[in-house]
GROMACS .gro file of C-alpha atoms in nm:
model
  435
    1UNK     CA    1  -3.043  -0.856  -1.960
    2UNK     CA    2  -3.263  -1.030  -1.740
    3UNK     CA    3  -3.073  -1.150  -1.394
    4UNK     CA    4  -3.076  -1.324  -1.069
    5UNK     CA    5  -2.877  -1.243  -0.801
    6UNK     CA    6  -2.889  -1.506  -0.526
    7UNK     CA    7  -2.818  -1.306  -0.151
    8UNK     CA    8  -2.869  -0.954  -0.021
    9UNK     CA    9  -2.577  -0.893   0.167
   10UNK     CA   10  -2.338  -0.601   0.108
   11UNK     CA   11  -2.222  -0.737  -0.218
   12UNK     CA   12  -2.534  -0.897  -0.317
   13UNK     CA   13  -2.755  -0.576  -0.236
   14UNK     CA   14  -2.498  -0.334  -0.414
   15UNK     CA   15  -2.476  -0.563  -0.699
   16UNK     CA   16  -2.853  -0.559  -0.786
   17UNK     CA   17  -2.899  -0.195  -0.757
   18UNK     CA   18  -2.629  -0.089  -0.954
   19UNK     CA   19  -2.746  -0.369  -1.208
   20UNK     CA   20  -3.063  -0.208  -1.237
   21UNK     CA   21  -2.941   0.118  -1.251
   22UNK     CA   22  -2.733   0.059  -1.564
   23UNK     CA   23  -3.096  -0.023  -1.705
   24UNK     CA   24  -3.108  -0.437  -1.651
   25UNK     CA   25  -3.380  -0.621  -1.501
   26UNK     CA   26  -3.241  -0.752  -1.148
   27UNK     CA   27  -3.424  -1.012  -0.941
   28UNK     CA   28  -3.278  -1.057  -0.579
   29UNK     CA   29  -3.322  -1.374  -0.418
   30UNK     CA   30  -3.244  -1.449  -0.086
   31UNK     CA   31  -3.419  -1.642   0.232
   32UNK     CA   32  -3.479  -1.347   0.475
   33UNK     CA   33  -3.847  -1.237   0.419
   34UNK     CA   34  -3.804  -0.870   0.582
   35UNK     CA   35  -3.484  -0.813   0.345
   36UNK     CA   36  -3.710  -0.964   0.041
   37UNK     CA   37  -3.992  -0.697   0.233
   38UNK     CA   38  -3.737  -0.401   0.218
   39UNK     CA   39  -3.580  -0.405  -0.135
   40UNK     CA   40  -3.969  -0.480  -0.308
   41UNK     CA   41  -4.038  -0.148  -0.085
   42UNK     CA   42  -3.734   0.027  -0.259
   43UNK     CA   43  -3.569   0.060   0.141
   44UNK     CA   44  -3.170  -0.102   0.114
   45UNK     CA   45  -3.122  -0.361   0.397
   46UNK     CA   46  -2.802  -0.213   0.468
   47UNK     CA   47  -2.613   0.132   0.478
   48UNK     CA   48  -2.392   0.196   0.161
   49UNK     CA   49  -2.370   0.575   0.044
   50UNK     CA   50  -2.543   0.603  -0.269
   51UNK     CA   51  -2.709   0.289  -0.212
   52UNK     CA   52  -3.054   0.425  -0.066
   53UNK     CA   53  -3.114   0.673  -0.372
   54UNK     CA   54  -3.084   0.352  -0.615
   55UNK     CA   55  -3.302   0.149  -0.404
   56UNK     CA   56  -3.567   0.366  -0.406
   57UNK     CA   57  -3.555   0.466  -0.767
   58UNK     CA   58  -3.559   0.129  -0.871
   59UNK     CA   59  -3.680  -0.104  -0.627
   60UNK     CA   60  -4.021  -0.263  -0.713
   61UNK     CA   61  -3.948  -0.151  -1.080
   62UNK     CA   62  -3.618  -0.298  -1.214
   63UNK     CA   63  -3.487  -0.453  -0.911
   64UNK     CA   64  -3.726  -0.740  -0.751
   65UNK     CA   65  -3.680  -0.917  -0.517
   66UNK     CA   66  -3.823  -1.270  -0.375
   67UNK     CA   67  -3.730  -1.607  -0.181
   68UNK     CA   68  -3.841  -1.839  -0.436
   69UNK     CA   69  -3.592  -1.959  -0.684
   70UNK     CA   70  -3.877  -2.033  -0.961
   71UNK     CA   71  -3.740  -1.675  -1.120
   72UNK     CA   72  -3.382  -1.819  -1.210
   73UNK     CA   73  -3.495  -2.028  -1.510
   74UNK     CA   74  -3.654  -1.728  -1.609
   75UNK     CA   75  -3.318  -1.521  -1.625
   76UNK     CA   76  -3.037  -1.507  -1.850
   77UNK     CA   77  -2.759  -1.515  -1.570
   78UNK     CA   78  -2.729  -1.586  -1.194
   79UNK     CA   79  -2.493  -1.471  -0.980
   80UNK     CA   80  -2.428  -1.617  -0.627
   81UNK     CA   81  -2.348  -1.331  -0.372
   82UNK     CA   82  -2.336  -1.548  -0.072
   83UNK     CA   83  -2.149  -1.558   0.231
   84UNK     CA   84  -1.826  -1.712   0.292
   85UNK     CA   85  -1.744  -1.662   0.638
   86UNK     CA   86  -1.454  -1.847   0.802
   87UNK     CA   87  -1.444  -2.151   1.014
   88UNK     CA   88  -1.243  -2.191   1.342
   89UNK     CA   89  -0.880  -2.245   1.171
   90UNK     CA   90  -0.929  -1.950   0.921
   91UNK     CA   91  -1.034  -2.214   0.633
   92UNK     CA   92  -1.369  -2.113   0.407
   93UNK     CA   93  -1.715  -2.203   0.523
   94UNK     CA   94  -1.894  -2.271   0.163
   95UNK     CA   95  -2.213  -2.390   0.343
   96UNK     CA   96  -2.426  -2.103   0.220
   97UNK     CA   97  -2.296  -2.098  -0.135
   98UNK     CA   98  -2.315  -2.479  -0.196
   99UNK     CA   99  -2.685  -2.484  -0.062
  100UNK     CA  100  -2.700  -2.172  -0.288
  101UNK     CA  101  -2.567  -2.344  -0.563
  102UNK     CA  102  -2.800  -2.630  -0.506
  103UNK     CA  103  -3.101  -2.432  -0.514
  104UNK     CA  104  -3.005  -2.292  -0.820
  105UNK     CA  105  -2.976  -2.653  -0.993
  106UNK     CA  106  -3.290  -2.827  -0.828
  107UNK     CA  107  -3.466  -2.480  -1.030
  108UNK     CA  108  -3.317  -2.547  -1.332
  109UNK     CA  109  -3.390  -2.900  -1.326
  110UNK     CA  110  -3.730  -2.838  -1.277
  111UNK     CA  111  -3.788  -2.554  -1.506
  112UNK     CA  112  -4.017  -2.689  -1.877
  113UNK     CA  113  -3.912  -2.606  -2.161
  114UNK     CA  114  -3.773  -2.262  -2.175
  115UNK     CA  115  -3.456  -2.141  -2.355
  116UNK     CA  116  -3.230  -2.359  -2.576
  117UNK     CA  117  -2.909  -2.152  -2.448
  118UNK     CA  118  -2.711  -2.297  -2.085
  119UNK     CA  119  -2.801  -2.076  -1.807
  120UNK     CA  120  -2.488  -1.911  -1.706
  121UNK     CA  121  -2.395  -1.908  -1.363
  122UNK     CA  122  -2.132  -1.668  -1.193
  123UNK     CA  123  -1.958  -1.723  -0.902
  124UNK     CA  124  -1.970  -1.329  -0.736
  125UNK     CA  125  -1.814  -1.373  -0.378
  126UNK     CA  126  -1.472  -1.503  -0.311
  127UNK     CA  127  -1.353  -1.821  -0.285
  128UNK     CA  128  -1.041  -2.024  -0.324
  129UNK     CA  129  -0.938  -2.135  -0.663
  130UNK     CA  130  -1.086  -2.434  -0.775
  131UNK     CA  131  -1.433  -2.413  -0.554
  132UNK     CA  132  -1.683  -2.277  -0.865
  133UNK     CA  133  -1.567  -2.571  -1.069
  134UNK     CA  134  -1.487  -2.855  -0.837
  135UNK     CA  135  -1.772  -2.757  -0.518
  136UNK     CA  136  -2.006  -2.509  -0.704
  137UNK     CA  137  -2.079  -2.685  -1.041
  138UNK     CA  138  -2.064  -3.010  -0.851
  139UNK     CA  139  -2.360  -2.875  -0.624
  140UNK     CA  140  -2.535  -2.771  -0.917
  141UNK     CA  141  -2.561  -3.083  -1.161
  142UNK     CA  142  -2.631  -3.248  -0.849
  143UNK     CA  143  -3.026  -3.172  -0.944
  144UNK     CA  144  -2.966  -3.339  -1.264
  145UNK     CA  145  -2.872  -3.065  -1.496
  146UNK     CA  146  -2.532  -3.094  -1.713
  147UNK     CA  147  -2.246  -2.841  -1.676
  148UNK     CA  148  -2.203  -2.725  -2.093
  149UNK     CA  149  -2.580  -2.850  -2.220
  150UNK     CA  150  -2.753  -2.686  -1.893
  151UNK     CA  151  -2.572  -2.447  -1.698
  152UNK     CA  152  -2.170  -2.283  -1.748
  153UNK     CA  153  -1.984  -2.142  -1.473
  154UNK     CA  154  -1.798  -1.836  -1.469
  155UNK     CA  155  -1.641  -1.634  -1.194
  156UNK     CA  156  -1.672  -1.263  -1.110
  157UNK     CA  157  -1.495  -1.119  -0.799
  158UNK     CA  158  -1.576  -0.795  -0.664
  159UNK     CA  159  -1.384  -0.541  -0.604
  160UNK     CA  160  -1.604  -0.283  -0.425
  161UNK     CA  161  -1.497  -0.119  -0.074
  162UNK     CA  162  -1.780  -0.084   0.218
  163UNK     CA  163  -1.819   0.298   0.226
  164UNK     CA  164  -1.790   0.365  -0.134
  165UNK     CA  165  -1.952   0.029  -0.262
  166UNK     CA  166  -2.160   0.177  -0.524
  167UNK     CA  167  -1.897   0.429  -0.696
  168UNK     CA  168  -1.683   0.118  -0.712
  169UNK     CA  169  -1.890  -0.064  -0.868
  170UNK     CA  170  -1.975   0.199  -1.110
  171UNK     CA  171  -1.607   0.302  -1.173
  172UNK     CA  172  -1.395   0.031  -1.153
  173UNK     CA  173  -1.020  -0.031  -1.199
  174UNK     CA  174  -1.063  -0.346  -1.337
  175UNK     CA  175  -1.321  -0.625  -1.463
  176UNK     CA  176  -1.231  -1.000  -1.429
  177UNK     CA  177  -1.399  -1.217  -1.592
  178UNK     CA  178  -1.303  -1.589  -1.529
  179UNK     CA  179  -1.470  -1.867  -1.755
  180UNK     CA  180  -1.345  -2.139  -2.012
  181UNK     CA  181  -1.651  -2.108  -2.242
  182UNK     CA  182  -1.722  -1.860  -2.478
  183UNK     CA  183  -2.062  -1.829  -2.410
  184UNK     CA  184  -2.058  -1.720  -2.057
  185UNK     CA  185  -1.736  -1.529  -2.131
  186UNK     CA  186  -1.983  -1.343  -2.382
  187UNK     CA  187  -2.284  -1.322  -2.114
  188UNK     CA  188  -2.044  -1.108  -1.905
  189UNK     CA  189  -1.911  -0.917  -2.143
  190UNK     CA  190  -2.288  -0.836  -2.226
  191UNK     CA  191  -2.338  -0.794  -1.884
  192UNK     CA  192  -2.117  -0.497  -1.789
  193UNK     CA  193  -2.125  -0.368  -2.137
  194UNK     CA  194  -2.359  -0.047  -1.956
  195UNK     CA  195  -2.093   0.007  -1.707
  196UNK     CA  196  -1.827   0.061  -1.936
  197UNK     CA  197  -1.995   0.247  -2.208
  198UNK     CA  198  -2.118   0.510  -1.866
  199UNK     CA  199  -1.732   0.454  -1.687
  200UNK     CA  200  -1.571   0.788  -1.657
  201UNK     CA  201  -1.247   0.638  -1.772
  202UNK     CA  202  -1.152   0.303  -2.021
  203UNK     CA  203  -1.219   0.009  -1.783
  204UNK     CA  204  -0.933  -0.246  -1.831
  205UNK     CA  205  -1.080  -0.600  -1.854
  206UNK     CA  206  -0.934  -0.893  -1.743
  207UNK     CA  207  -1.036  -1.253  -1.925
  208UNK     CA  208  -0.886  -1.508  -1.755
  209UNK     CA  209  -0.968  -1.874  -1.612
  210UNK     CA  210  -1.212  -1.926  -1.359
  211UNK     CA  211  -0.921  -2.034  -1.096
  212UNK     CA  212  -0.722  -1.741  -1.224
  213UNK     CA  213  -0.957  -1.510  -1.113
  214UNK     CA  214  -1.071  -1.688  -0.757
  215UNK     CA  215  -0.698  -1.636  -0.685
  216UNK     CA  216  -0.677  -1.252  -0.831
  217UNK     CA  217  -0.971  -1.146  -0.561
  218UNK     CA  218  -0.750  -1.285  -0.288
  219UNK     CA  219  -0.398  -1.170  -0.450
  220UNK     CA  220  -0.557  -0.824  -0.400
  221UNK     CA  221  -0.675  -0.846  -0.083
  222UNK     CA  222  -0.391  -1.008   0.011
  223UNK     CA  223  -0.169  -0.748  -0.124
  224UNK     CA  224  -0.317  -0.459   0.026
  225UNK     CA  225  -0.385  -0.650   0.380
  226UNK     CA  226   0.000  -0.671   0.417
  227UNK     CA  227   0.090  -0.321   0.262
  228UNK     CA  228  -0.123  -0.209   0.566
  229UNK     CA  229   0.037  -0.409   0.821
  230UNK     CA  230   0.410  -0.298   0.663
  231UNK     CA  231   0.287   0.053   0.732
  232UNK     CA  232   0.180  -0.012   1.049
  233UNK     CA  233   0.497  -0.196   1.147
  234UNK     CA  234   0.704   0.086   1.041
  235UNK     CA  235   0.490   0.305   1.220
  236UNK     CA  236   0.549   0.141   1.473
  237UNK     CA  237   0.905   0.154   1.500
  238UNK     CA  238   0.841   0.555   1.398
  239UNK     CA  239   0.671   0.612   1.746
  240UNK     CA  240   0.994   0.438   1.943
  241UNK     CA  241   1.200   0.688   1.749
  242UNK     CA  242   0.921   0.976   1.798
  243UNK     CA  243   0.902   1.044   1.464
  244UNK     CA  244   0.588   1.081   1.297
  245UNK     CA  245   0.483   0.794   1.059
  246UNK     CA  246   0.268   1.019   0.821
  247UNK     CA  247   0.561   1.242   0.759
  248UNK     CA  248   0.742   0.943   0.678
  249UNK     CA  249   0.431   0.796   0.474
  250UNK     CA  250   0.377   1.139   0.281
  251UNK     CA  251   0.760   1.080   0.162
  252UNK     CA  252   0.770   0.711   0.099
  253UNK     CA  253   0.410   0.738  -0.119
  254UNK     CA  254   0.572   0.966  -0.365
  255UNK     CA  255   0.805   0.639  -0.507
  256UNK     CA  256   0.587   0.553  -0.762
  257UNK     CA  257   0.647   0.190  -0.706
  258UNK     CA  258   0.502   0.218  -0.313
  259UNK     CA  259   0.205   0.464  -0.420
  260UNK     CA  260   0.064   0.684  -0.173
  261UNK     CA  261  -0.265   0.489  -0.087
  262UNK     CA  262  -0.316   0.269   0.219
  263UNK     CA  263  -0.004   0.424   0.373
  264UNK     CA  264  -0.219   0.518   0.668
  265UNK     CA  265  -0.143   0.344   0.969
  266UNK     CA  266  -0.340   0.333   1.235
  267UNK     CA  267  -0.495   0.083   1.476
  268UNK     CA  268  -0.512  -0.209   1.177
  269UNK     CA  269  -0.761  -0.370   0.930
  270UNK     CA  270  -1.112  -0.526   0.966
  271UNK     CA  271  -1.404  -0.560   0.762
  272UNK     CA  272  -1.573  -0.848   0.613
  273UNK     CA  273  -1.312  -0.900   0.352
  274UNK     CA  274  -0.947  -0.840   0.446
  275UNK     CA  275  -0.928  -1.069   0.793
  276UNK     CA  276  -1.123  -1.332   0.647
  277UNK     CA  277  -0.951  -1.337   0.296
  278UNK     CA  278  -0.650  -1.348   0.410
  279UNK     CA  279  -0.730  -1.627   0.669
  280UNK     CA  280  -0.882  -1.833   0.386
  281UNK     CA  281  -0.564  -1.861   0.158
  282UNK     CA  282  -0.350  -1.941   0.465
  283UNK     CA  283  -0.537  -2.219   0.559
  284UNK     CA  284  -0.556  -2.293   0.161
  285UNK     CA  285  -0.187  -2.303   0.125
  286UNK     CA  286  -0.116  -2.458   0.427
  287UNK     CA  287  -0.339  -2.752   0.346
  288UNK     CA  288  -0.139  -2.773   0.034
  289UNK     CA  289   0.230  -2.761   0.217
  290UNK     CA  290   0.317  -2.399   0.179
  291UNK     CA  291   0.298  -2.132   0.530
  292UNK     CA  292   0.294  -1.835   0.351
  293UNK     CA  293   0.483  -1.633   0.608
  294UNK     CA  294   0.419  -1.262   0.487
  295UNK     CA  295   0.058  -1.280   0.492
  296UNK     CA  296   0.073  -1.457   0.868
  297UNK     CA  297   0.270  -1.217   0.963
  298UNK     CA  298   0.021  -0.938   0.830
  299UNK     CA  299  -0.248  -1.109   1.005
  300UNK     CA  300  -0.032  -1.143   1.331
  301UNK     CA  301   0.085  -0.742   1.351
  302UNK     CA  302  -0.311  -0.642   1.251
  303UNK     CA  303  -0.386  -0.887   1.592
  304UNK     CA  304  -0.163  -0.702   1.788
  305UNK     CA  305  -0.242  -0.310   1.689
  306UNK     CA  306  -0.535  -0.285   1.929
  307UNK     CA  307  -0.375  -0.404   2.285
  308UNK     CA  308  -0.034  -0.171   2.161
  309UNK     CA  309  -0.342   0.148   2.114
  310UNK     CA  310  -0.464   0.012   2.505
  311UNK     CA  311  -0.117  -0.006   2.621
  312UNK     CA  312  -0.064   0.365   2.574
  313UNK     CA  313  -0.374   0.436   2.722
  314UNK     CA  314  -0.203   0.230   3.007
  315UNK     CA  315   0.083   0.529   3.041
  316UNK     CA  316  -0.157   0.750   3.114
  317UNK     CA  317  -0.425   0.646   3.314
  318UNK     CA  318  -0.516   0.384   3.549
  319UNK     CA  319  -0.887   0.289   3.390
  320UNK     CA  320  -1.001   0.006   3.604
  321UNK     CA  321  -1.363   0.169   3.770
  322UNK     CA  322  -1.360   0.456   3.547
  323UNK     CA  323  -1.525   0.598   3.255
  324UNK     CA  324  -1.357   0.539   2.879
  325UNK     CA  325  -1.499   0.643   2.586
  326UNK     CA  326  -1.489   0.504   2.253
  327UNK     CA  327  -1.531   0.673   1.947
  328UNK     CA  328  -1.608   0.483   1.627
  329UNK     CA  329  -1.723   0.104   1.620
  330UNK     CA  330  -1.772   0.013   1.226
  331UNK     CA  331  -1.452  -0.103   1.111
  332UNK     CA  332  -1.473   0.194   0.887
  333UNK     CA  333  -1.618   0.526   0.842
  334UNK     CA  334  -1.918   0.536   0.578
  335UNK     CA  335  -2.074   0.169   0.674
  336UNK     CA  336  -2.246   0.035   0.963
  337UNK     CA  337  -2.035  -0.288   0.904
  338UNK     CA  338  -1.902  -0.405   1.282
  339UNK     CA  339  -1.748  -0.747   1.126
  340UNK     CA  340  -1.378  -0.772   1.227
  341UNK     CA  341  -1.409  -0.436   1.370
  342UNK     CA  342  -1.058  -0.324   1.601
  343UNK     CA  343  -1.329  -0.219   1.849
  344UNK     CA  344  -1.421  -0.503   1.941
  345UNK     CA  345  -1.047  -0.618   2.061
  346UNK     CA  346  -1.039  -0.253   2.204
  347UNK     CA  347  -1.388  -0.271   2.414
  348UNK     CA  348  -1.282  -0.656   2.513
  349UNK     CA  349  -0.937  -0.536   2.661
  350UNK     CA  350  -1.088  -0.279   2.830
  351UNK     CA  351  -1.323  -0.466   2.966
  352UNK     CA  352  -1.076  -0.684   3.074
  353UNK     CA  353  -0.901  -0.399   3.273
  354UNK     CA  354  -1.209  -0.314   3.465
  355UNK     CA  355  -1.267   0.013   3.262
  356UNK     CA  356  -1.657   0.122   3.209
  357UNK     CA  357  -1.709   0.147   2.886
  358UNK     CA  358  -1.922   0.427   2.707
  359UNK     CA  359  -1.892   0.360   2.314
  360UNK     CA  360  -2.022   0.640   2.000
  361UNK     CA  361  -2.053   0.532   1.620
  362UNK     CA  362  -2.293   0.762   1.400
  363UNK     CA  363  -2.429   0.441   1.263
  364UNK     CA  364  -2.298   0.133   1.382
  365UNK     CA  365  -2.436   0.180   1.770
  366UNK     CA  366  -2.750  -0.099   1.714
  367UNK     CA  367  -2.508  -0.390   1.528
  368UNK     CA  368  -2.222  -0.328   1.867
  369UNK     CA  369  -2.517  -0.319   2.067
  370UNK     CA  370  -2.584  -0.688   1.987
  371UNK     CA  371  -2.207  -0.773   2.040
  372UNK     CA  372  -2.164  -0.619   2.377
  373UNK     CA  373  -2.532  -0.555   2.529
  374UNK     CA  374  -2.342  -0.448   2.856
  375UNK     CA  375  -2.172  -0.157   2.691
  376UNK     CA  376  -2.310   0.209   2.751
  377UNK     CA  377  -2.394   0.393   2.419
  378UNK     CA  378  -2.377   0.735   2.394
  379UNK     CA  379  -2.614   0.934   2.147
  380UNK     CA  380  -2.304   1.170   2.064
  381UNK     CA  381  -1.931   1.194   2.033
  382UNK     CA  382  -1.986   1.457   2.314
  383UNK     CA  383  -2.232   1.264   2.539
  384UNK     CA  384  -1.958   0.972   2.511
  385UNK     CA  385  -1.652   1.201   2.638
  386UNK     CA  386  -1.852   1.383   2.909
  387UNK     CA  387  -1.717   1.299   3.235
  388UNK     CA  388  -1.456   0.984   3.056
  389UNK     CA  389  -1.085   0.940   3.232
  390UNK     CA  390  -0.956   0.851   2.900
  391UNK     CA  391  -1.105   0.794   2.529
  392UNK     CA  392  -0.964   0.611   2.214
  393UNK     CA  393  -1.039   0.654   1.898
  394UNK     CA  394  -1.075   0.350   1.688
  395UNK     CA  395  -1.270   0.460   1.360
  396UNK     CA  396  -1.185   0.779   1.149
  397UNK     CA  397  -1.536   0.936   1.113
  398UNK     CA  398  -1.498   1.308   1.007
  399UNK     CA  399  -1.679   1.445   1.338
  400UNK     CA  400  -1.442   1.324   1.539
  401UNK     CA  401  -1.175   1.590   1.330
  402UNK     CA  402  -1.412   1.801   1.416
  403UNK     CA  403  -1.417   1.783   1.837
  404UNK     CA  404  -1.231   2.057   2.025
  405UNK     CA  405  -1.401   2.200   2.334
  406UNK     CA  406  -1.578   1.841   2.386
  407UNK     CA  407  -1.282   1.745   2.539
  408UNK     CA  408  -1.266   1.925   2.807
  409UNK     CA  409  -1.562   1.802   2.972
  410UNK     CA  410  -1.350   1.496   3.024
  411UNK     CA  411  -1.281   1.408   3.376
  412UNK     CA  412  -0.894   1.317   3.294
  413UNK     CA  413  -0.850   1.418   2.910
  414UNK     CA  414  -0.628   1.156   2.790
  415UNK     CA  415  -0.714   1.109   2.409
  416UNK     CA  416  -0.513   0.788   2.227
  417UNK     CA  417  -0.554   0.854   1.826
  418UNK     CA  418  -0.585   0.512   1.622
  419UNK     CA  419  -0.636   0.670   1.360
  420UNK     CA  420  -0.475   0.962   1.263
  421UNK     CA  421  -0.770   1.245   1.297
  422UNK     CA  422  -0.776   1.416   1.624
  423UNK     CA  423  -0.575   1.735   1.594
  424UNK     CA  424  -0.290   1.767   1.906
  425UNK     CA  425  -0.459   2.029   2.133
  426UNK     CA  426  -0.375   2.227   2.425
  427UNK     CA  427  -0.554   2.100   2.731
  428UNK     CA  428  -0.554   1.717   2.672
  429UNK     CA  429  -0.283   1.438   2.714
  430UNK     CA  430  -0.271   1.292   2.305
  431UNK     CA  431  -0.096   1.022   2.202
  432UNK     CA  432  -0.082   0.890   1.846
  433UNK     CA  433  -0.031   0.528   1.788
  434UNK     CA  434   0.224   0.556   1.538
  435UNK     CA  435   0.313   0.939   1.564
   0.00000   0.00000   0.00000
């Protein structure tokens, strides 16, 4: 098939190359010149594992890339991978995808001729039920063109995780595919055909409606945001008992109706999805009447995980003047991603204590670097803990499993674990948060 894909984000970026790579012709459209500069080059925009190999094999080949909008007449589907960040109370900013959306109509409109079929267009990022056909469609025939003779909507959440984006993609638990017409239902089914003839396993496919599967993106994020703030509430009361949480968890995960995955608790969630997921179908529901009080409370423990990590820092040592070090600033190991990141809640309260801050991330160091330009950054894991009165460790990269006699070039070795990976050591003052 021949596709636009309208945004090089994360998604948007992934998307395309894994498009390409199941041998359709991808054309990525988006407004930043130096991303259009970087994909025609076959360089990603972003680091993904995986994602720079695909890039380069087909970037400038099957996957193109451009600002101009002429291309989506030319394409059999569009897909809008555009950014839905949150506004002040937590509700949806849809800015971005109804300008998107626009765009996409004011080209169709002005497109001769051509094919007889409606241009399908798929909603790809996540939005609250009802947006693709009440906001996005609306945005759309606003050019002039006429949802069912001109263009169909469908929606297609993703369900890939920053870190392992492109085996995700490739492998997925499930396909939704939200539309009411049979034509874009059989676009997508075209679409991913590829994937699940190459899929290591059956890939279970979900056909639904298109508000149906707006609300399954944020039923799963949803889900798995609170399962991660129950696990961190219970550790939490673990490490008032002393008893360690990941014993516990190890237990618990083998009830086949709890599962054994995100059972890790830890310092909380970030990212680009959970926090601002979540957020969005609070503000959704409470617009509508109903305070959905699990999720609020999910968001309101996650809040709170950072300043309980500083407070037993606090036992230990007295930071104001002195040197703390930081390990890990994505919100996750594998991305450079610092959106919603517990570091930044960590660096801000010790800031706020008077600490000097010396931060280490393998990757994310230039994105913090715009957040907190006043912020030391070390070039190693080891530069960072040289001569620190305390360090906490907010992402789980594997070389921080890995430090042993780093620590004792500390000037006061008090380590505070967030995340589960430092190994309890002679010679240093550790503290788990939840063990």
């Amino acid at each position: 098939m021949n596709v636009s894909i309208v945004g090089s984000g994360y998604v948007g970026t992934t998307v395309a190359a894994c498009l390409a790579d199941l041998g359709h012709v991808v054309t990525a459209i988006d407004i930043d010149e130096d991303v259009v500069a970087a994909v025609t080059d076959g360089e990603t925009p972003i680091h993904e594992p995986g994602l720079d190999e695909l890039v380069a094999e087909h970037g400038g080949d099957r996957l193109r890339a451009t600002t101009d909008y002429d291309v989506v007449p030319e394409t059999d589907l569009t897909m809008l991978a555009l950014p839905t960040p949150s506004n002040d109370d937590g509700s949806i900013d849809l800015r971005f995808m109804e300008a998107g959306a626009e765009s996409v109509g004011e080209a169709l409109a002005e497109a001769e001729g051509g094919d007889d079929d409606p241009h399908v267009v798929v909603t790809k990022s996540t939005v609250i039920p009802g947006t693709t056909e009440d906001r996005l469609a609306a945005a759309i025939a606003a050019a002039g063109v006429e949802r069912g003779e001109d263009f169909l909507v469908a929606s297609n959440p993703e369900f890939q995780r920053e870190g392992s984006a492109v085996a995700d993609f490739l492998n997925p638990d499930k396909l939704v595919f939200g539309t009411d017409d049979d034509r874009a239902l059989a676009a997508l089914r075209d679409l991913y055909a590829p994937l699940r003839d190459a899929a290591d396993a059956e890939v279970p496919v979900v056909e639904t409606g298109i508000p149906e599967a707006e609300m399954i993106k944020y039923a799963n994020n949803g889900f798995l945001a609170a399962k991660v703030s129950l696990i961190n509430d219970i550790g939490n009361v673990c490490k008032e008992f002393g008893v360690d949480a990941y014993e516990v968890a190890d237990a618990i995960g083998l009830d086949d109706r709890i599962g054994e995955r995100f059972l890790r608790s830890g310092v909380g969630f970030g990212g680009s999805c959970f926090p601002k997921d979540v957020g969005a179908i609070i503000s959704a529901a409470r617009e509508r009447g109903y305070d959905p009080a699990v999720l609020s409370a999910a968001v309101e423990l996650n809040d709170a995980q950072p300043e309980r990590l500083l407070g037993l820092l606090d036992e230990h040592v007295d930071v104001r003047g002195e040197r703390v070090a930081v390990l890990g600033l994505a919100f996750k190991p594998g991305t450079d991603d610092i959106r919603n990141t517990r570091a930044v809640p960590v660096i801000e309260g010790l800031q706020a204590r008077g600490a000097e801050v010396v931060a280490y991330d393998p990757v994310a160091t230039e994105n913090m670097r715009e957040r907190f330009p006043d912020v030391e950054y070390a070039e190693s894991a080891a530069a960072a803990l040289d001569g620190a009165h305390g360090a906490v460790v907010v992402t789980d990269w594997d070389e921080f499993a890995a430090l042993d006699e780093e620590f004792d070039a500390m000037a006061e070795p008090v380590v505070v674990d967030g995340r589960h990976v430092v190994e309890r050591r002679d010679g240093i003052t550790y503290e788990g948060l939840t063990w």
